[in-house]
mmCIF file with all atom_site columns, C-alpha atoms in Angstrom:
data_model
loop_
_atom_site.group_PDB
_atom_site.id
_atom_site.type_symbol
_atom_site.label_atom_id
_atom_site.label_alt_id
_atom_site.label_comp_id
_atom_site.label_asym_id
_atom_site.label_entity_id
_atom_site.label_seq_id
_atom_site.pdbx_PDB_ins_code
_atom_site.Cartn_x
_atom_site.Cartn_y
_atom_site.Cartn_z
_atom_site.occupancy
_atom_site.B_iso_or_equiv
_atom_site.pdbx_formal_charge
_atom_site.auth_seq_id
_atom_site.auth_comp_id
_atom_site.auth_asym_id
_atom_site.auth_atom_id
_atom_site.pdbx_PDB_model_num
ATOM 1   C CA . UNK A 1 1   ? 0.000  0.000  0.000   1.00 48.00 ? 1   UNK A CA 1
ATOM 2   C CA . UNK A 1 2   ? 1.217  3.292  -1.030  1.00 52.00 ? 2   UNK A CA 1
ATOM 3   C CA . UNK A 1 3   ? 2.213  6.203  1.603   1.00 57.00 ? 3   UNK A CA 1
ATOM 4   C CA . UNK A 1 4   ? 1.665  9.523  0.834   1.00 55.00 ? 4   UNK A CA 1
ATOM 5   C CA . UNK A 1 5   ? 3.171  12.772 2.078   1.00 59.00 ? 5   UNK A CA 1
ATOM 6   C CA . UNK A 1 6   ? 3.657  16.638 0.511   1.00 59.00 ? 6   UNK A CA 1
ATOM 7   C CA . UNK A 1 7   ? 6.478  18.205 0.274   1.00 59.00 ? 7   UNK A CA 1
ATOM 8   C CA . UNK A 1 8   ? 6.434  21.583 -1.260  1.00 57.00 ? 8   UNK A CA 1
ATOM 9   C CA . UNK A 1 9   ? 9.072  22.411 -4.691  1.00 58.00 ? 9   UNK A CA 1
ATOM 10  C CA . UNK A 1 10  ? 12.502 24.376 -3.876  1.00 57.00 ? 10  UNK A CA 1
ATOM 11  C CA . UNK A 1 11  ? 12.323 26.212 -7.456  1.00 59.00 ? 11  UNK A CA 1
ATOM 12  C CA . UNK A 1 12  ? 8.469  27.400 -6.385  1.00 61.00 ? 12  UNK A CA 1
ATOM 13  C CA . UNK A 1 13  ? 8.108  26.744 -2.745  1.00 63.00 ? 13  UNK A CA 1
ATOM 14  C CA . UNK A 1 14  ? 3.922  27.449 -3.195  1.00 66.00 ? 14  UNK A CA 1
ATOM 15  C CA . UNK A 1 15  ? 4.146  24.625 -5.316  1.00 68.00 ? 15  UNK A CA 1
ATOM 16  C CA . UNK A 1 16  ? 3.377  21.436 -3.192  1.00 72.00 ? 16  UNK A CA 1
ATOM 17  C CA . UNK A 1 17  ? 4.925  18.149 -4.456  1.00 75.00 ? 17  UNK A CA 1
ATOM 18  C CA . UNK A 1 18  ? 3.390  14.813 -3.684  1.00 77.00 ? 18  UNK A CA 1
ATOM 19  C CA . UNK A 1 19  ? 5.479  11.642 -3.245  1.00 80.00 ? 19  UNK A CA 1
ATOM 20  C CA . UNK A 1 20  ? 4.624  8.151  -2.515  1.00 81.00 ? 20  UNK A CA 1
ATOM 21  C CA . UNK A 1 21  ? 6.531  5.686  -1.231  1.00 83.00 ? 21  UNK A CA 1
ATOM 22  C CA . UNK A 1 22  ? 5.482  2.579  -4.077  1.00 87.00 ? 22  UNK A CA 1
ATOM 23  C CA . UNK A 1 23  ? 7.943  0.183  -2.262  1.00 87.00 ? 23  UNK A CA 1
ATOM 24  C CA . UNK A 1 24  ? 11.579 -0.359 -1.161  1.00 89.00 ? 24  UNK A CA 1
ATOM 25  C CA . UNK A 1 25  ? 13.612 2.464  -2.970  1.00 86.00 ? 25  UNK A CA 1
ATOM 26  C CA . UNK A 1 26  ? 10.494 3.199  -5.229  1.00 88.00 ? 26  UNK A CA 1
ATOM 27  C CA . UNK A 1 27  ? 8.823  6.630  -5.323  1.00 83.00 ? 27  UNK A CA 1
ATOM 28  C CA . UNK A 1 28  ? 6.053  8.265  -7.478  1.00 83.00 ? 28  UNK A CA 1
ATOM 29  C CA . UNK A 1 29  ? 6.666  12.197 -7.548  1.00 81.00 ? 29  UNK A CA 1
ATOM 30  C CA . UNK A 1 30  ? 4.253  14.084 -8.860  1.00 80.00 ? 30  UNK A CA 1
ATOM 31  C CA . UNK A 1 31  ? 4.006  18.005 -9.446  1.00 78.00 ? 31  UNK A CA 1
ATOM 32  C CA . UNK A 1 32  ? 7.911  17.867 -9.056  1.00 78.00 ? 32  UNK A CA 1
ATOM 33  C CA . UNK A 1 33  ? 8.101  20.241 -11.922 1.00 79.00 ? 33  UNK A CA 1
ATOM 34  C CA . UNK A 1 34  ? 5.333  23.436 -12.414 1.00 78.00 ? 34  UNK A CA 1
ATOM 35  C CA . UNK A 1 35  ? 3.541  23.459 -15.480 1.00 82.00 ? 35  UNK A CA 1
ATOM 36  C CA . UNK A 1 36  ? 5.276  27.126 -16.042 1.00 86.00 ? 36  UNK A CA 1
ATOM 37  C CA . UNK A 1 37  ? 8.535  25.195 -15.556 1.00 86.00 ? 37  UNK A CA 1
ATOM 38  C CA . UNK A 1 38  ? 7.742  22.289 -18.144 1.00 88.00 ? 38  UNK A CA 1
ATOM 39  C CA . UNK A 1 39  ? 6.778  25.042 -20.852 1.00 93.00 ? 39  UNK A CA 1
ATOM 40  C CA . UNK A 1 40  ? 9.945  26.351 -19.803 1.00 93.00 ? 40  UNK A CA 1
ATOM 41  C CA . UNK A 1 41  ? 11.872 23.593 -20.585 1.00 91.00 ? 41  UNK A CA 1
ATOM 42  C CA . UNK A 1 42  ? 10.044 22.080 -23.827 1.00 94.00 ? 42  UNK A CA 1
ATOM 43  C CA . UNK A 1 43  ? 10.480 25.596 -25.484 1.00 96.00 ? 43  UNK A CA 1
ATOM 44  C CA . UNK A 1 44  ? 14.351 24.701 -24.562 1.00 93.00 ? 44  UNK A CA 1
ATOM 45  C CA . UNK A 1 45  ? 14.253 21.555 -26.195 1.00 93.00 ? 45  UNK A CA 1
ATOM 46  C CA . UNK A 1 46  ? 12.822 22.699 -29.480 1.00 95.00 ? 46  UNK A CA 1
ATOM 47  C CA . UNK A 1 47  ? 14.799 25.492 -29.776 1.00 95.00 ? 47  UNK A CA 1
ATOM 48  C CA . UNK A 1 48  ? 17.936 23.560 -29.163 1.00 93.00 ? 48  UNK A CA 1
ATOM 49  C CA . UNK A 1 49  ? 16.385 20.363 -31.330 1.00 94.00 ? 49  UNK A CA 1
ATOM 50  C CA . UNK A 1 50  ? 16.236 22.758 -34.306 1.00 95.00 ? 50  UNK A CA 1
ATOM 51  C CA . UNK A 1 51  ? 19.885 23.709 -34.079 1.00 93.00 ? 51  UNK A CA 1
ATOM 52  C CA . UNK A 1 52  ? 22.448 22.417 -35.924 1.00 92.00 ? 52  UNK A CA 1
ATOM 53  C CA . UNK A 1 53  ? 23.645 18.733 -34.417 1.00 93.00 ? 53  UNK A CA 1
ATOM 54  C CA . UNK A 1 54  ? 19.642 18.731 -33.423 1.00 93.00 ? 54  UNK A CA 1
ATOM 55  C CA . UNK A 1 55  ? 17.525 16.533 -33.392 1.00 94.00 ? 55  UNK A CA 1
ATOM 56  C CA . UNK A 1 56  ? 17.950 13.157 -35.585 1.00 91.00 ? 56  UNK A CA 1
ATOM 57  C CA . UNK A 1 57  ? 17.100 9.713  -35.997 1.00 89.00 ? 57  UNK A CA 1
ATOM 58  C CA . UNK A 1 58  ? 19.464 7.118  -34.343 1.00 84.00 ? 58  UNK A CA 1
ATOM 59  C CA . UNK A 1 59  ? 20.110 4.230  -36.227 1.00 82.00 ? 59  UNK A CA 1
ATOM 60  C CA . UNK A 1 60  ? 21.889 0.837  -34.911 1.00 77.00 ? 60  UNK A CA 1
ATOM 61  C CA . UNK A 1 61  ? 22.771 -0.477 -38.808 1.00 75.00 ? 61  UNK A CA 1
ATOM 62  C CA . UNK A 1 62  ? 21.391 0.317  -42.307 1.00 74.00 ? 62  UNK A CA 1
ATOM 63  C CA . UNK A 1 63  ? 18.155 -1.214 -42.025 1.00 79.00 ? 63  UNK A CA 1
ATOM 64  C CA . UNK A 1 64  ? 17.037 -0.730 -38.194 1.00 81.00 ? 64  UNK A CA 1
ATOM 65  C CA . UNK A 1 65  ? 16.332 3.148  -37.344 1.00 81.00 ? 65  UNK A CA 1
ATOM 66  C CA . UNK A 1 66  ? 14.277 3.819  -33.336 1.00 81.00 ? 66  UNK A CA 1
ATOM 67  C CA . UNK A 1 67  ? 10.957 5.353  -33.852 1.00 87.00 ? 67  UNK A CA 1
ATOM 68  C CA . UNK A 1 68  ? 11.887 8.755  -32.230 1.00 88.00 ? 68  UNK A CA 1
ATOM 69  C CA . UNK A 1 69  ? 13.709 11.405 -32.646 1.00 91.00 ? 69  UNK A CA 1
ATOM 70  C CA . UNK A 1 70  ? 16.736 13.169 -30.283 1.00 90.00 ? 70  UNK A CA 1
ATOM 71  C CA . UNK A 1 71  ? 19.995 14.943 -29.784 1.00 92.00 ? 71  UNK A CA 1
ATOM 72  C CA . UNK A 1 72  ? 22.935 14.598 -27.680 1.00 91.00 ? 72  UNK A CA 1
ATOM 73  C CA . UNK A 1 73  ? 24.435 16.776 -25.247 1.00 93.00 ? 73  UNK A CA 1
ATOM 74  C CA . UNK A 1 74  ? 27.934 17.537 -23.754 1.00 93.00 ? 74  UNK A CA 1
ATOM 75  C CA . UNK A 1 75  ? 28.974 13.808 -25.564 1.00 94.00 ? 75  UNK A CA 1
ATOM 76  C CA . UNK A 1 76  ? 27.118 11.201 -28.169 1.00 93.00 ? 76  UNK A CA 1
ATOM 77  C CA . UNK A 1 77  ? 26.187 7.964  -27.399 1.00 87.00 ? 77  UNK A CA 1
ATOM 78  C CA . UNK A 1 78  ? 27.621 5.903  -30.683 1.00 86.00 ? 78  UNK A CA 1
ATOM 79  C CA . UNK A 1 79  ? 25.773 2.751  -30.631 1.00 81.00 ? 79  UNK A CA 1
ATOM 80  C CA . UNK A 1 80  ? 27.680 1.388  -33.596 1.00 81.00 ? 80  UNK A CA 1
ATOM 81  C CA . UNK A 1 81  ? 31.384 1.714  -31.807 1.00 86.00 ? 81  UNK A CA 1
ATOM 82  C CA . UNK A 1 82  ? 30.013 1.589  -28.097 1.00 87.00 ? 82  UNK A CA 1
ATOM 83  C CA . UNK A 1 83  ? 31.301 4.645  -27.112 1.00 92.00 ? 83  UNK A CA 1
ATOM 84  C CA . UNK A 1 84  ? 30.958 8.057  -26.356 1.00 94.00 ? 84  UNK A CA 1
ATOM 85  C CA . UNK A 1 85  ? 32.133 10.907 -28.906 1.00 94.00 ? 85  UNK A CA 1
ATOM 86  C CA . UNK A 1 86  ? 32.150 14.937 -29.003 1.00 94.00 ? 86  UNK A CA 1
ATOM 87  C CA . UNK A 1 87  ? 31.159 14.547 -32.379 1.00 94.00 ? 87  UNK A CA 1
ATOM 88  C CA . UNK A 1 88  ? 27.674 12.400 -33.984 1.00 93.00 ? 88  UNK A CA 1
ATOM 89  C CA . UNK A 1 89  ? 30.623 10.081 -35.982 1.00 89.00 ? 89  UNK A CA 1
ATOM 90  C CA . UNK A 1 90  ? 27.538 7.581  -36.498 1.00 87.00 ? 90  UNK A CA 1
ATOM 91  C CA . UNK A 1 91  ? 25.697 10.216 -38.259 1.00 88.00 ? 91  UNK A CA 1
ATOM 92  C CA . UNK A 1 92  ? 26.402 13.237 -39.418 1.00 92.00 ? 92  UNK A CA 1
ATOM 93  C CA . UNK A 1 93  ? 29.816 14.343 -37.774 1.00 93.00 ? 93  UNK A CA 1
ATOM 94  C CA . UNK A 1 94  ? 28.553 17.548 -36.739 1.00 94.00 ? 94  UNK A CA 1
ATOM 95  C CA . UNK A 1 95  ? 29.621 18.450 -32.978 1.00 95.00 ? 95  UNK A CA 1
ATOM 96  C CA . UNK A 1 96  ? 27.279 17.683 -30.025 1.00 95.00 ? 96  UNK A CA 1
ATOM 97  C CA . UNK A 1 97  ? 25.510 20.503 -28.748 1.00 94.00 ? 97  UNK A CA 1
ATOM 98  C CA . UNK A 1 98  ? 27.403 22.212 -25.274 1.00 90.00 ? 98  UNK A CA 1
ATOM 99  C CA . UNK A 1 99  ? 25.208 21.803 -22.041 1.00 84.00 ? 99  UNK A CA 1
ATOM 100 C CA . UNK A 1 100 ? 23.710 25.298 -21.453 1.00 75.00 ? 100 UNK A CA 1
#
């Protein structure tokens, strides 16, 4: 049985935050983030997704792309050569955007 108690968000401390206790080590937060904070953010992401080294579609060979699209910050996750670059070498081999 889940257990419940507020807390109230450090960024907006009006803003209560509700987390529950799901089992050992396992928590459900909800309201961690204000809605004003998530536009926030998602006007981040598409700004920096339209950028150049954006957003793209990963691919682990020629025939098998993932059904999303992303981009990589600070370092790139090449699937191909498990390992981490500064530049999308699996790709494009544009740089990886800088963390803001």
């Amino acid at each position: 049985i889940a257990t419940k108690k507020v807390w109230h968000c450090q960024v907006d401390p009006g803003y209560s935050v509700r987390v529950r206790r799901l089992g050992e080590g396992v928590f459900h937060v909800q309201n961690l983030v204000s809605m004003a904070k998530q536009e926030e953010l998602l006007k981040l992401v598409l700004d920096l997704g339209q950028r150049d080294a954006g957003f793209y579609t990963p691919t682990f060979d020629e025939h098998h792309r993932l059904q999303l699209e992303m981009f990589c910050m600070g370092r790139h996750w090449d699937c191909r050569a498990n390992r981490y670059s500064e530049t999308r070498d699996d790709y494009d081999g544009l740089p990886v955007l800088v963390l803001p």
